[in-house]
CSV table of C-alpha atoms in Angstrom, one decimal:
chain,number,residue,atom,x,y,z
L,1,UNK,CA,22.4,-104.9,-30.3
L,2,UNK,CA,20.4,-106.8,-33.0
L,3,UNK,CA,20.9,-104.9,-36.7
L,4,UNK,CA,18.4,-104.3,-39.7
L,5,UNK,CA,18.9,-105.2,-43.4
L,6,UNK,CA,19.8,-101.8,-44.2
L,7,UNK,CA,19.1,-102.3,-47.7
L,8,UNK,CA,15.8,-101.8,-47.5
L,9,UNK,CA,16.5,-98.6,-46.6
L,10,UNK,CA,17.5,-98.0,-50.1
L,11,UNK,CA,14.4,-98.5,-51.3
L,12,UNK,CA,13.0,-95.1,-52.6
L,13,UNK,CA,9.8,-94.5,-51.2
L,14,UNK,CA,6.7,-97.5,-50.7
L,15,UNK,CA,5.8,-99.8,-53.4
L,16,UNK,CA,4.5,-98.1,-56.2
L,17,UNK,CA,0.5,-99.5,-55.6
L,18,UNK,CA,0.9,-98.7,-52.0
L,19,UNK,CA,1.8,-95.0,-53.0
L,20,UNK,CA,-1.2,-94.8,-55.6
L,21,UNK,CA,-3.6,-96.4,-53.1
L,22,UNK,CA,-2.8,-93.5,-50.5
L,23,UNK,CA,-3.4,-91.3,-53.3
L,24,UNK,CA,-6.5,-92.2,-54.2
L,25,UNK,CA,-8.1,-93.1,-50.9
L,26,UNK,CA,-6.9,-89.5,-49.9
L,27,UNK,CA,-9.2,-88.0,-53.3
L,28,UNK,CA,-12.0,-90.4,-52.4
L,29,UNK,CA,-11.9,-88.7,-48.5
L,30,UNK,CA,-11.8,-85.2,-49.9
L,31,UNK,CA,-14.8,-86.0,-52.5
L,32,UNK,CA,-16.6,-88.1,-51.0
L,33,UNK,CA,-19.3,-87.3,-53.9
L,34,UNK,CA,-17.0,-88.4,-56.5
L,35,UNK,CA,-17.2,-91.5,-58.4
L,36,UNK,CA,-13.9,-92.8,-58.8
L,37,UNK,CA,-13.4,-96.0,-61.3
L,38,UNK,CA,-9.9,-97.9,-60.8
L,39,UNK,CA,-8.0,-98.8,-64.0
L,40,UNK,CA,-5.0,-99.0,-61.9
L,41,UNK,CA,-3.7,-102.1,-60.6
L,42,UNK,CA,-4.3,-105.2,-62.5
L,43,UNK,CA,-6.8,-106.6,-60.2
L,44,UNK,CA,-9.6,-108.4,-62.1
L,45,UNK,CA,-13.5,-107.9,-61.3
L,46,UNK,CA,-15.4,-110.9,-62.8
L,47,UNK,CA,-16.3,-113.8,-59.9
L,48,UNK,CA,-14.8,-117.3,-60.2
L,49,UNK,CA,-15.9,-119.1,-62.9
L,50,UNK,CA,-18.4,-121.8,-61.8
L,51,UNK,CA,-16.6,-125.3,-62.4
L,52,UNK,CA,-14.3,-123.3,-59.9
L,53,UNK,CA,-16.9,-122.6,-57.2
L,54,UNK,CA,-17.9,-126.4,-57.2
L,55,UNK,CA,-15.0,-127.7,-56.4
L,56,UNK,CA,-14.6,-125.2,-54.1
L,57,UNK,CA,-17.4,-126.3,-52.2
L,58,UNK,CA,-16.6,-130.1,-52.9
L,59,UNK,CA,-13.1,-129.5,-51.3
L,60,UNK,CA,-14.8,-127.7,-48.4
L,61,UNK,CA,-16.8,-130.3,-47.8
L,62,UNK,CA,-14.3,-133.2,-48.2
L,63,UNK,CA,-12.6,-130.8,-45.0
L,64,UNK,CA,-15.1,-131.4,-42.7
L,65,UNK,CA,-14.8,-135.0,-43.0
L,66,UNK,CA,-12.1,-137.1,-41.6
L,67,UNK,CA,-11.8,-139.5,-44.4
L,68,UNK,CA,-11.5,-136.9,-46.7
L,69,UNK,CA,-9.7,-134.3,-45.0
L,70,UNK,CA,-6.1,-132.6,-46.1
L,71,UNK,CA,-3.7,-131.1,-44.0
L,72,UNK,CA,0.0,-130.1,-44.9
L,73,UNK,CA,0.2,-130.2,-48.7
L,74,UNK,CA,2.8,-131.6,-50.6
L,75,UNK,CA,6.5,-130.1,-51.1
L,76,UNK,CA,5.9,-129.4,-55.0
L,77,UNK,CA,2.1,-129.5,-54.5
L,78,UNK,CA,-0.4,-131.6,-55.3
L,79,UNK,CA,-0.3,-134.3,-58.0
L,80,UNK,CA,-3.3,-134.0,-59.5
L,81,UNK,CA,-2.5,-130.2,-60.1
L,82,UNK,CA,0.5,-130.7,-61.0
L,83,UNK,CA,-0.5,-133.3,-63.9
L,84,UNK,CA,-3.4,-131.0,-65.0
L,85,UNK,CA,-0.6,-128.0,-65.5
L,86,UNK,CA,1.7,-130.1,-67.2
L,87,UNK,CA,-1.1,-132.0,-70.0
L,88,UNK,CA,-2.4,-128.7,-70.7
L,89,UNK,CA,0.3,-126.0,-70.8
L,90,UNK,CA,3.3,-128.0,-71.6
L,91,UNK,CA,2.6,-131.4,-73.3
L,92,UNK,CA,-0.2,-129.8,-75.5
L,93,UNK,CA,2.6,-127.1,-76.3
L,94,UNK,CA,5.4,-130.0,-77.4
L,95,UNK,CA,7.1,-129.0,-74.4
L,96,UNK,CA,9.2,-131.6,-72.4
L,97,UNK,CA,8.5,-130.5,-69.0
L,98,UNK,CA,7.7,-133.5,-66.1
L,99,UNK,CA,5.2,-133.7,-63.3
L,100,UNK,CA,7.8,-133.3,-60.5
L,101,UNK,CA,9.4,-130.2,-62.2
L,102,UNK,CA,6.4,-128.3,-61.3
L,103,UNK,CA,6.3,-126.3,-58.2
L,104,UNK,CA,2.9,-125.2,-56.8
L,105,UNK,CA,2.8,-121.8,-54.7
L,106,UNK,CA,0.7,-118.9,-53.8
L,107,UNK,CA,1.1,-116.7,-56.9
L,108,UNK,CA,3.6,-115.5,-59.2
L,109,UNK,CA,4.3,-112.5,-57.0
L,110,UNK,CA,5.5,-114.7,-54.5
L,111,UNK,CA,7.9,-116.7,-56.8
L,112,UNK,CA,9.1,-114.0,-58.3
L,113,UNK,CA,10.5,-112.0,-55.2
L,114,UNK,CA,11.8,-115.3,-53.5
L,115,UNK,CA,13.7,-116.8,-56.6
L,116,UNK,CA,16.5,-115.0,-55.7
L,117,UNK,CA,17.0,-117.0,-52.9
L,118,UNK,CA,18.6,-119.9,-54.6
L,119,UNK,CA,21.3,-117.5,-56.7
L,120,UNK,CA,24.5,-115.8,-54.7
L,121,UNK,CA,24.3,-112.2,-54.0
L,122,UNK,CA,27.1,-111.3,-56.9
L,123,UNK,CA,25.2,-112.0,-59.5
L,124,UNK,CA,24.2,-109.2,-61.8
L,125,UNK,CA,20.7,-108.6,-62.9
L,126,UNK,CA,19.1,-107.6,-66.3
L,127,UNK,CA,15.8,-106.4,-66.4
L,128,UNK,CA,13.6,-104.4,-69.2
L,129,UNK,CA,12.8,-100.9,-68.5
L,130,UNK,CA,9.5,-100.4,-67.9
L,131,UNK,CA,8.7,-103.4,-65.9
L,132,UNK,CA,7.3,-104.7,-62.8
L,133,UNK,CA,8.6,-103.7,-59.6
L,134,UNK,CA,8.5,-106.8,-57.7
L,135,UNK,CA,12.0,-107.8,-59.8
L,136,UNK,CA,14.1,-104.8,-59.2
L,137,UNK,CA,12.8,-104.3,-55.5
L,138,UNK,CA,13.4,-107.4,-54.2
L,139,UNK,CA,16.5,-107.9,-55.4
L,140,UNK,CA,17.4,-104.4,-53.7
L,141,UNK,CA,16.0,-106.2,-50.7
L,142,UNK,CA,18.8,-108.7,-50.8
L,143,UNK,CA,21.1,-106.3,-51.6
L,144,UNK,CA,22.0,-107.5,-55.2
L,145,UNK,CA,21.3,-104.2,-57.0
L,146,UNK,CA,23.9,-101.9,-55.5
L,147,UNK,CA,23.0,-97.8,-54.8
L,148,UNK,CA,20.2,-96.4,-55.8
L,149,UNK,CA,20.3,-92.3,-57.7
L,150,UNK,CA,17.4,-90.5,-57.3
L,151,UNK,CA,18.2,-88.2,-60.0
L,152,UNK,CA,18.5,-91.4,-62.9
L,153,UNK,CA,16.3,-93.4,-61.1
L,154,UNK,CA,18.5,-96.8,-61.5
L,155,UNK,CA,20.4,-98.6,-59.2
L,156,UNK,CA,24.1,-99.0,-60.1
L,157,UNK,CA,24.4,-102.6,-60.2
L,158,UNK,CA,21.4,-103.7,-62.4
L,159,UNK,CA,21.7,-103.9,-66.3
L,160,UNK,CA,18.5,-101.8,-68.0
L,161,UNK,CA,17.2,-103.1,-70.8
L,162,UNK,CA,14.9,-100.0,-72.8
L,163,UNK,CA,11.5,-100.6,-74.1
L,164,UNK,CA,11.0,-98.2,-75.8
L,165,UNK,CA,8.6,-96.8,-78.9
L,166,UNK,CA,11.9,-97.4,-80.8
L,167,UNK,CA,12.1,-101.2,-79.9
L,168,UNK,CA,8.1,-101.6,-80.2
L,169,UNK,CA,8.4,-101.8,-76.2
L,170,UNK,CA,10.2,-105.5,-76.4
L,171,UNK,CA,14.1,-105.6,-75.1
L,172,UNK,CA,16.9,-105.9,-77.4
L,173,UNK,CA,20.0,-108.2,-75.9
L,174,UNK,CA,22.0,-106.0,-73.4
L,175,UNK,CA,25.4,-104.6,-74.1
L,176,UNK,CA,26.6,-105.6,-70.3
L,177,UNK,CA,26.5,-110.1,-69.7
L,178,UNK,CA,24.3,-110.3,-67.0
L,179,UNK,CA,23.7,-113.5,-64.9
L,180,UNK,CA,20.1,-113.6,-64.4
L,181,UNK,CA,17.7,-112.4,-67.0
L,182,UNK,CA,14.1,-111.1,-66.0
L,183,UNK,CA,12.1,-111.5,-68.8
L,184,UNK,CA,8.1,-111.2,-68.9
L,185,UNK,CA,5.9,-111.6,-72.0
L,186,UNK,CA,3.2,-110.8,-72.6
L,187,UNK,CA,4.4,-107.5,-70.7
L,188,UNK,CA,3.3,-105.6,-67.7
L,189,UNK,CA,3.1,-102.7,-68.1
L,190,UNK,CA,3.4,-102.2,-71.5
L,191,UNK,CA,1.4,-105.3,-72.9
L,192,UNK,CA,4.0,-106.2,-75.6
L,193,UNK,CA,4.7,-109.5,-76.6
L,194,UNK,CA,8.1,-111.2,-78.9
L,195,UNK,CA,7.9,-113.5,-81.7
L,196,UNK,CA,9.1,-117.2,-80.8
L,197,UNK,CA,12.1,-116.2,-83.2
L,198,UNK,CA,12.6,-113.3,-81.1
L,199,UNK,CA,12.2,-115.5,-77.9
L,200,UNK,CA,14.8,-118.1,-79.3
L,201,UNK,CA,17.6,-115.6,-79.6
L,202,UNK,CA,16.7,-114.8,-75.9
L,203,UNK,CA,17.5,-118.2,-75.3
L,204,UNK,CA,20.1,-119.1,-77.6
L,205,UNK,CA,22.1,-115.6,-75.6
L,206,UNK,CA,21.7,-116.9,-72.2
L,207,UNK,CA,23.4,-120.5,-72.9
L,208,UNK,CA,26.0,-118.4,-74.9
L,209,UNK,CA,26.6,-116.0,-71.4
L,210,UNK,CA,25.9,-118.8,-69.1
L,211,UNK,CA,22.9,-117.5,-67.7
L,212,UNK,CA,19.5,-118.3,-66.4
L,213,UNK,CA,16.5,-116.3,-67.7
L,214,UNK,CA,13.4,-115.7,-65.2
L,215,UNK,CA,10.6,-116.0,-67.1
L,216,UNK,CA,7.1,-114.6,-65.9
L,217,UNK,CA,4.3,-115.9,-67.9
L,218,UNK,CA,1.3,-114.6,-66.0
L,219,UNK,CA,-0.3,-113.2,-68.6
L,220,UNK,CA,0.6,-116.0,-71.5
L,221,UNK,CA,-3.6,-116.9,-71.6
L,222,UNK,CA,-4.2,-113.6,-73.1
L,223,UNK,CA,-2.3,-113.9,-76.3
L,224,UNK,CA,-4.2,-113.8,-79.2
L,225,UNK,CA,-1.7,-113.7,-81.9
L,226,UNK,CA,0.0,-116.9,-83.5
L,227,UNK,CA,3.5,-116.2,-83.9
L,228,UNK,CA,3.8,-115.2,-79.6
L,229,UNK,CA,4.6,-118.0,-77.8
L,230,UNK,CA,2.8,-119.0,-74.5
L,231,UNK,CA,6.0,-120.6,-73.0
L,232,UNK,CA,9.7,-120.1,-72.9
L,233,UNK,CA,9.9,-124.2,-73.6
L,234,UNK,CA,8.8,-123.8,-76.6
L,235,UNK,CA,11.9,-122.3,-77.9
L,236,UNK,CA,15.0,-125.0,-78.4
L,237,UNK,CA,17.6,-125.2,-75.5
L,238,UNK,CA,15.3,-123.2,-73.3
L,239,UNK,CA,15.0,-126.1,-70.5
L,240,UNK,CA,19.0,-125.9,-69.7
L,241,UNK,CA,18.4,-122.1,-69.0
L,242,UNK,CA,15.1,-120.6,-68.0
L,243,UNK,CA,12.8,-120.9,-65.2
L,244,UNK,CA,9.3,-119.9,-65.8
L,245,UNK,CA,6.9,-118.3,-63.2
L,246,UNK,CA,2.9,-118.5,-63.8
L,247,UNK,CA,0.1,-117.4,-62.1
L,248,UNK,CA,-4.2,-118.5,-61.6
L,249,UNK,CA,-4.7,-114.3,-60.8
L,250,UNK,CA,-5.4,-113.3,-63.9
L,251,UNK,CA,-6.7,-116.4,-66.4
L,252,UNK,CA,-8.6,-117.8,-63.6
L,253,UNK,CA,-9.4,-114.7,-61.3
L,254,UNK,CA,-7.5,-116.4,-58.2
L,255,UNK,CA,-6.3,-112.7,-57.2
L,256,UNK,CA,-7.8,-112.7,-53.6
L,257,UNK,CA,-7.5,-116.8,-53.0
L,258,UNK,CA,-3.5,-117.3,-54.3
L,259,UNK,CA,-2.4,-120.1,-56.8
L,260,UNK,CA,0.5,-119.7,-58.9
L,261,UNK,CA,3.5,-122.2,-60.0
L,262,UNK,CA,7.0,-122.1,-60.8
L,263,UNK,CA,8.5,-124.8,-63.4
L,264,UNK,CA,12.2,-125.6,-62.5
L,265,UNK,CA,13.6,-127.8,-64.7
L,266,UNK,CA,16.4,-130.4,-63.9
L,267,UNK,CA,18.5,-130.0,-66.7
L,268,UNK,CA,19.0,-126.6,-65.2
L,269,UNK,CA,22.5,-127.0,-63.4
L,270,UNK,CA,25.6,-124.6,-62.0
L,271,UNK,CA,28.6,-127.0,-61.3
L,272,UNK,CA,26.7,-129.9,-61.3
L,273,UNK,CA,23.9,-129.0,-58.8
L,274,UNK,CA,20.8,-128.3,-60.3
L,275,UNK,CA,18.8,-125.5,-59.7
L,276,UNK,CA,15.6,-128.1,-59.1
L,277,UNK,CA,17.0,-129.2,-56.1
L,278,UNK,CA,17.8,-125.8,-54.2
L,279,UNK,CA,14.0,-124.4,-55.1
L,280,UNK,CA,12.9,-127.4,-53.5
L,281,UNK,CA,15.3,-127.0,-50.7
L,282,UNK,CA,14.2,-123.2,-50.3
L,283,UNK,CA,10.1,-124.3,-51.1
L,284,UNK,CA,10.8,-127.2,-48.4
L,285,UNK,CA,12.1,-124.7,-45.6
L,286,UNK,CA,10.1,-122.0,-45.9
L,287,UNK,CA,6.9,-122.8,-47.7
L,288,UNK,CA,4.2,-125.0,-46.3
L,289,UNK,CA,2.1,-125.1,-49.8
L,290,UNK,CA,-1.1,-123.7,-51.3
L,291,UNK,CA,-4.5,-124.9,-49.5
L,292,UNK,CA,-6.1,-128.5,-50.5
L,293,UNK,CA,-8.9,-126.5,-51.2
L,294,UNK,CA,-7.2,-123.6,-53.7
L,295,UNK,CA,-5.1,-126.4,-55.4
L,296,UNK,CA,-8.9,-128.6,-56.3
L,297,UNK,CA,-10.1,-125.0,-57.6
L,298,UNK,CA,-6.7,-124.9,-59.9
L,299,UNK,CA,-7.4,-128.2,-61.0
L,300,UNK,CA,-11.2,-127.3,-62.1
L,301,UNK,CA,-9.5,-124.5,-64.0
L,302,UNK,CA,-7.9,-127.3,-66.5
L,303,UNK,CA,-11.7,-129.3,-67.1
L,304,UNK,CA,-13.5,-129.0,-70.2
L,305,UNK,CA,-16.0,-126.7,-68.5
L,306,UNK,CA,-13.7,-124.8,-66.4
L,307,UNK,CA,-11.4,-123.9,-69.9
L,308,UNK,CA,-14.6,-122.9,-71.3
L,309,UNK,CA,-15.5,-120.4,-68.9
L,310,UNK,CA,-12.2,-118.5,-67.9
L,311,UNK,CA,-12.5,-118.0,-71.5
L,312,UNK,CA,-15.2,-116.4,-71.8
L,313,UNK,CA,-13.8,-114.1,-68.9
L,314,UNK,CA,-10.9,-113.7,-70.3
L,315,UNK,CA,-13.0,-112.5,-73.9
L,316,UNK,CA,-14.7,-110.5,-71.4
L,317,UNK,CA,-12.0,-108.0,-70.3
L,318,UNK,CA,-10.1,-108.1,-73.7
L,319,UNK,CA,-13.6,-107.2,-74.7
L,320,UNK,CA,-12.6,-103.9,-72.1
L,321,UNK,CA,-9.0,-103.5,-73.9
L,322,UNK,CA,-10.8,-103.1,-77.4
L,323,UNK,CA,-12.9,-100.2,-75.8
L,324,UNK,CA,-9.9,-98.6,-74.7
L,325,UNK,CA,-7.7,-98.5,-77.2
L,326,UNK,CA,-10.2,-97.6,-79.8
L,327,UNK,CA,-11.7,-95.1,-77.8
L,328,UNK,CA,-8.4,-93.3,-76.9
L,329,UNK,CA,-6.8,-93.5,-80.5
L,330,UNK,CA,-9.8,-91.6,-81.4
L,331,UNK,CA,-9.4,-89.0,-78.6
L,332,UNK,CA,-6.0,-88.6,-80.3
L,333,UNK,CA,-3.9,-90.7,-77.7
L,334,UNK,CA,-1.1,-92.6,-79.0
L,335,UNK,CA,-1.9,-96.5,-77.5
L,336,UNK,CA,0.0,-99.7,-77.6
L,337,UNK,CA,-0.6,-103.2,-75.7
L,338,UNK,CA,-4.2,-104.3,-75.7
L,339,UNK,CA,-3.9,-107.1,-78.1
L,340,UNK,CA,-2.3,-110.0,-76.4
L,341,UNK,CA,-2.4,-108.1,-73.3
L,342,UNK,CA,-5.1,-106.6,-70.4
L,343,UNK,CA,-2.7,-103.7,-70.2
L,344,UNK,CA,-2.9,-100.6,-72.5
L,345,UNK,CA,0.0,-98.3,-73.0
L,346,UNK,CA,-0.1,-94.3,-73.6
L,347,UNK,CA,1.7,-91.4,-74.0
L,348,UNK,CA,0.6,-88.8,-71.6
L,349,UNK,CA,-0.3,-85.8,-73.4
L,350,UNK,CA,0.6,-81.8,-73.7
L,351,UNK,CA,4.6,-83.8,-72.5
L,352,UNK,CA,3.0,-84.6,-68.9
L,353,UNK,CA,5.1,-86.2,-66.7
L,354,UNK,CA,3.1,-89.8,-65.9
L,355,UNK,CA,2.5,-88.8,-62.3
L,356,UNK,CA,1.3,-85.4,-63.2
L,357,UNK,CA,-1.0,-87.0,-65.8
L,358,UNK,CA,-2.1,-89.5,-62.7
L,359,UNK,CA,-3.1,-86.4,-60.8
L,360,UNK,CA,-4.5,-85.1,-64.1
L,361,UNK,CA,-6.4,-88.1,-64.7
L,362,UNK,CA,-8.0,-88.3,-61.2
L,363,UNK,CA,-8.5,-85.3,-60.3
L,364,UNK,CA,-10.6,-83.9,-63.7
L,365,UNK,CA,-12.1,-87.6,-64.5
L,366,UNK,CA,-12.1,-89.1,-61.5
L,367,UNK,CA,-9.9,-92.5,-63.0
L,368,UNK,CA,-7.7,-94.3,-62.0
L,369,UNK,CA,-4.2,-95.7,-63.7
L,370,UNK,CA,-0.5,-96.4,-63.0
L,371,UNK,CA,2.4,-93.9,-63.6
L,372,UNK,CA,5.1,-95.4,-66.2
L,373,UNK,CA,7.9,-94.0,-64.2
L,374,UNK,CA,6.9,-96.1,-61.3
L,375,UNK,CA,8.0,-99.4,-63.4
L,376,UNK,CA,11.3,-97.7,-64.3
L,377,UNK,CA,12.5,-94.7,-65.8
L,378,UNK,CA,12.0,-95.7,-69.1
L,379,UNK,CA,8.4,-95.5,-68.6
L,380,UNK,CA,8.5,-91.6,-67.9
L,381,UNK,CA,6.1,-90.0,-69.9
L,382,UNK,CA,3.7,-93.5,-70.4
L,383,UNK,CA,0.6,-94.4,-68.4
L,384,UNK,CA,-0.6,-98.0,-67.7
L,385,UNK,CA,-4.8,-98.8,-67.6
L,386,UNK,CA,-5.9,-102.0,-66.9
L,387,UNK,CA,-8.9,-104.0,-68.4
L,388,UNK,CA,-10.1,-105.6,-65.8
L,389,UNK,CA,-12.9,-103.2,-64.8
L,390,UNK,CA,-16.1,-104.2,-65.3
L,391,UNK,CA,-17.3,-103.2,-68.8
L,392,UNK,CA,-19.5,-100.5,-67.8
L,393,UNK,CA,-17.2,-99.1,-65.6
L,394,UNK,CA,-14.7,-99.2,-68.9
L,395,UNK,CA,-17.0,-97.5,-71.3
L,396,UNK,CA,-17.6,-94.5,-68.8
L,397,UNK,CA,-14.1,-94.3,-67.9
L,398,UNK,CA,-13.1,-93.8,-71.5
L,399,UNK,CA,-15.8,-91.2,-72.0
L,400,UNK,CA,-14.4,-89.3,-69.0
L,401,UNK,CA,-11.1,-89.2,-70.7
L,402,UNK,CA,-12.1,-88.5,-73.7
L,403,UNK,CA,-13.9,-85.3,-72.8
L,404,UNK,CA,-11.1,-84.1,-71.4
């Protein structure tokens, strides 16, 4: 008799956007008459940026040619990608980071959940509280996180790191020596960002403890601020002990056609075997690569024209996150995030509990956001909107709220 992985059974309930999409297509069947505007998940709304669309098509066409035409792509992904990523997020950063240490994929989602595959199950994880659930859930998946309570809502083998109002919502070093350090800045949910002083004692901790720091910098093209760094390789030391994670979904708009990269650095090593070589073991085995096509569209992101325009997208729904923050501070909301950031942060008001201020929130004006609690428990009592509606959509959506 064949068995299950039981520990997905551990799991409490569905994943948090499958639970708020229920919710809401479940208001939108009941009031059919309502107009509902969604500042929940972080999907963006503005169409691929031209240069992108052209080399779409150009790819397309070099498809239907057999001269031209691509089939199984590369283990790490195309070179001319690959080169692109490294010139203009690493090299133009003073970061020493190589071609070959680059490892195309379908998004930072992906990589995220399936890093775990390289590191043995004892490990013990460390992850800030609020944060995304994709690291906590799958590592519950592989059974790395131990028991779940209901009543604290944290699993018994995973270190929490609180971000709190206290800590201005960034993690201070944990009390427990984990193994594996999820770090993401700037943040989702709560769209704080560290210092590159504050990053280096990150660093300068996890070569102390012996451990290797997962590093999600999906959101680094946001950052508007000087002293944030839009790396982990920029801080000293930081190539002997981090992996970063990166993602085309949100400076680029690649949400519904999948490009992201992971950087794995050689120098990275337990007992002598470095952690480059298993990813591209694992990457070998069971991933067959990002399209031709998608990975020429990742490459157009990189030219002078297509840096220009994801830009000015990019302007566009920080443009959004101005609107909200200023509009809600004025309805007498205390907000955070916004700044380096699509994400805006808030205490729910009159001491609602984040799903009751959901309900709240859609039910009397029709928006939609995510719950705090549902990216840890830390986050009881907060509520995530996103910027990534259209602008239009944004200004009504604040004036909902603020006539409530």
């Amino acid at each position: 008799m064949f068995k299950m992985n039981e520990n997905y059974l551990k799991l409490p309930g569905s994943y948090l956007f499958s639970t708020i999409g229920k919710k809401v297509n479940a208001f939108a069947q009941a009031n059919p008459d309502k107009k509902i505007i969604r500042l929940g998940i972080g999907d963006v709304t503005q169409p691929l940026a031209p240069a992108v669309i052209e080399a779409l098509h150009k790819a397309v066409d070099e498809m239907g040619k057999a001269e031209t035409f691509h089939g199984y792509a590369p283990d790490l992904g195309y070179e001319f990608l690959r080169k692109a990523i490294v010139e203009h997020d690493y090299q133009a950063r003073g970061c020493q980071i190589s071609v070959d240490e680059v490892f195309i994929s379908d998004g930072a989602k992906s990589d995220s959940g399936n890093i775990g595959d390289i590191f043995a199950l004892e490990n013990k994880i460390a992850v800030c509280d609020p944060v995304y659930p994709v690291y906590v859930d799958t590592n519950a998946m592989a059974g790395r996180t131990g028991e779940y309570n209901e009543e604290l809502q944290k699993w018994s083998d995973v270190i929490y790191m609180p971000c709190t109002e206290e800590t201005n919502f960034a993690p201070e070093l944990p009390s427990k020596e984990p193994d594996l350090i999820y770090l993401c800045f700037p943040n989702n949910p709560t769209g704080s960002t560290i210092t590159k002083k504050e990053l280096q004692k990150w660093v300068d901790y996890a070569l102390k403890v012996g451990a290797v720091i997962i590093y999600d910098a999906a959101y680094e093209a946001y950052i508007t601020e000087e002293d944030v760094p839009h790396s982990i390789y920029e801080c000293e030391g930081a190539t002997a002990c981090a992996i970063e994670i990166r993602s085309f979904s949100k400076n680029a708009g690649f949400t519904g056609t999948r490009l992201g990269f992971t950087v794995v650095p050689k120098e990275l090593k337990c007992k002598g075997t470095t952690l480059h070589s298993l990813w591209a073991r694992r990457q070998g085995t069971k991933f067959n690569g990002a399209p031709y096509i998608i990975q020429r569209a990742g490459e157009a992101v990189y030219s002078e024209e297509g840096q220009k325009q994801t830009k000015e997208q990019i302007g566009y729904y920080m443009k959004n996150a101005k609107v909200i923050c200023e509009g809600l501070t004025l309805a007498g909301y205390t907000v955070s995030g916004g700044v380096n950031a699509p994400y805006i942060w808030l205490k729910t008001p009159d001491k609602m509990s984040s799903w009751e201020f959901f309900d709240y929130l859609l039910e009397q004006a029709n928006v939609v956001g995510t719950p705090g609690s549902g990216f840890g428990p830390s986050g009881e009592g907060y509520f995530r909107l996103t910027a990534f509606g259209s602008y239009e959509n944004t200004l009504e959506a604040v004036e909902r709220i603020k006539k409530l």
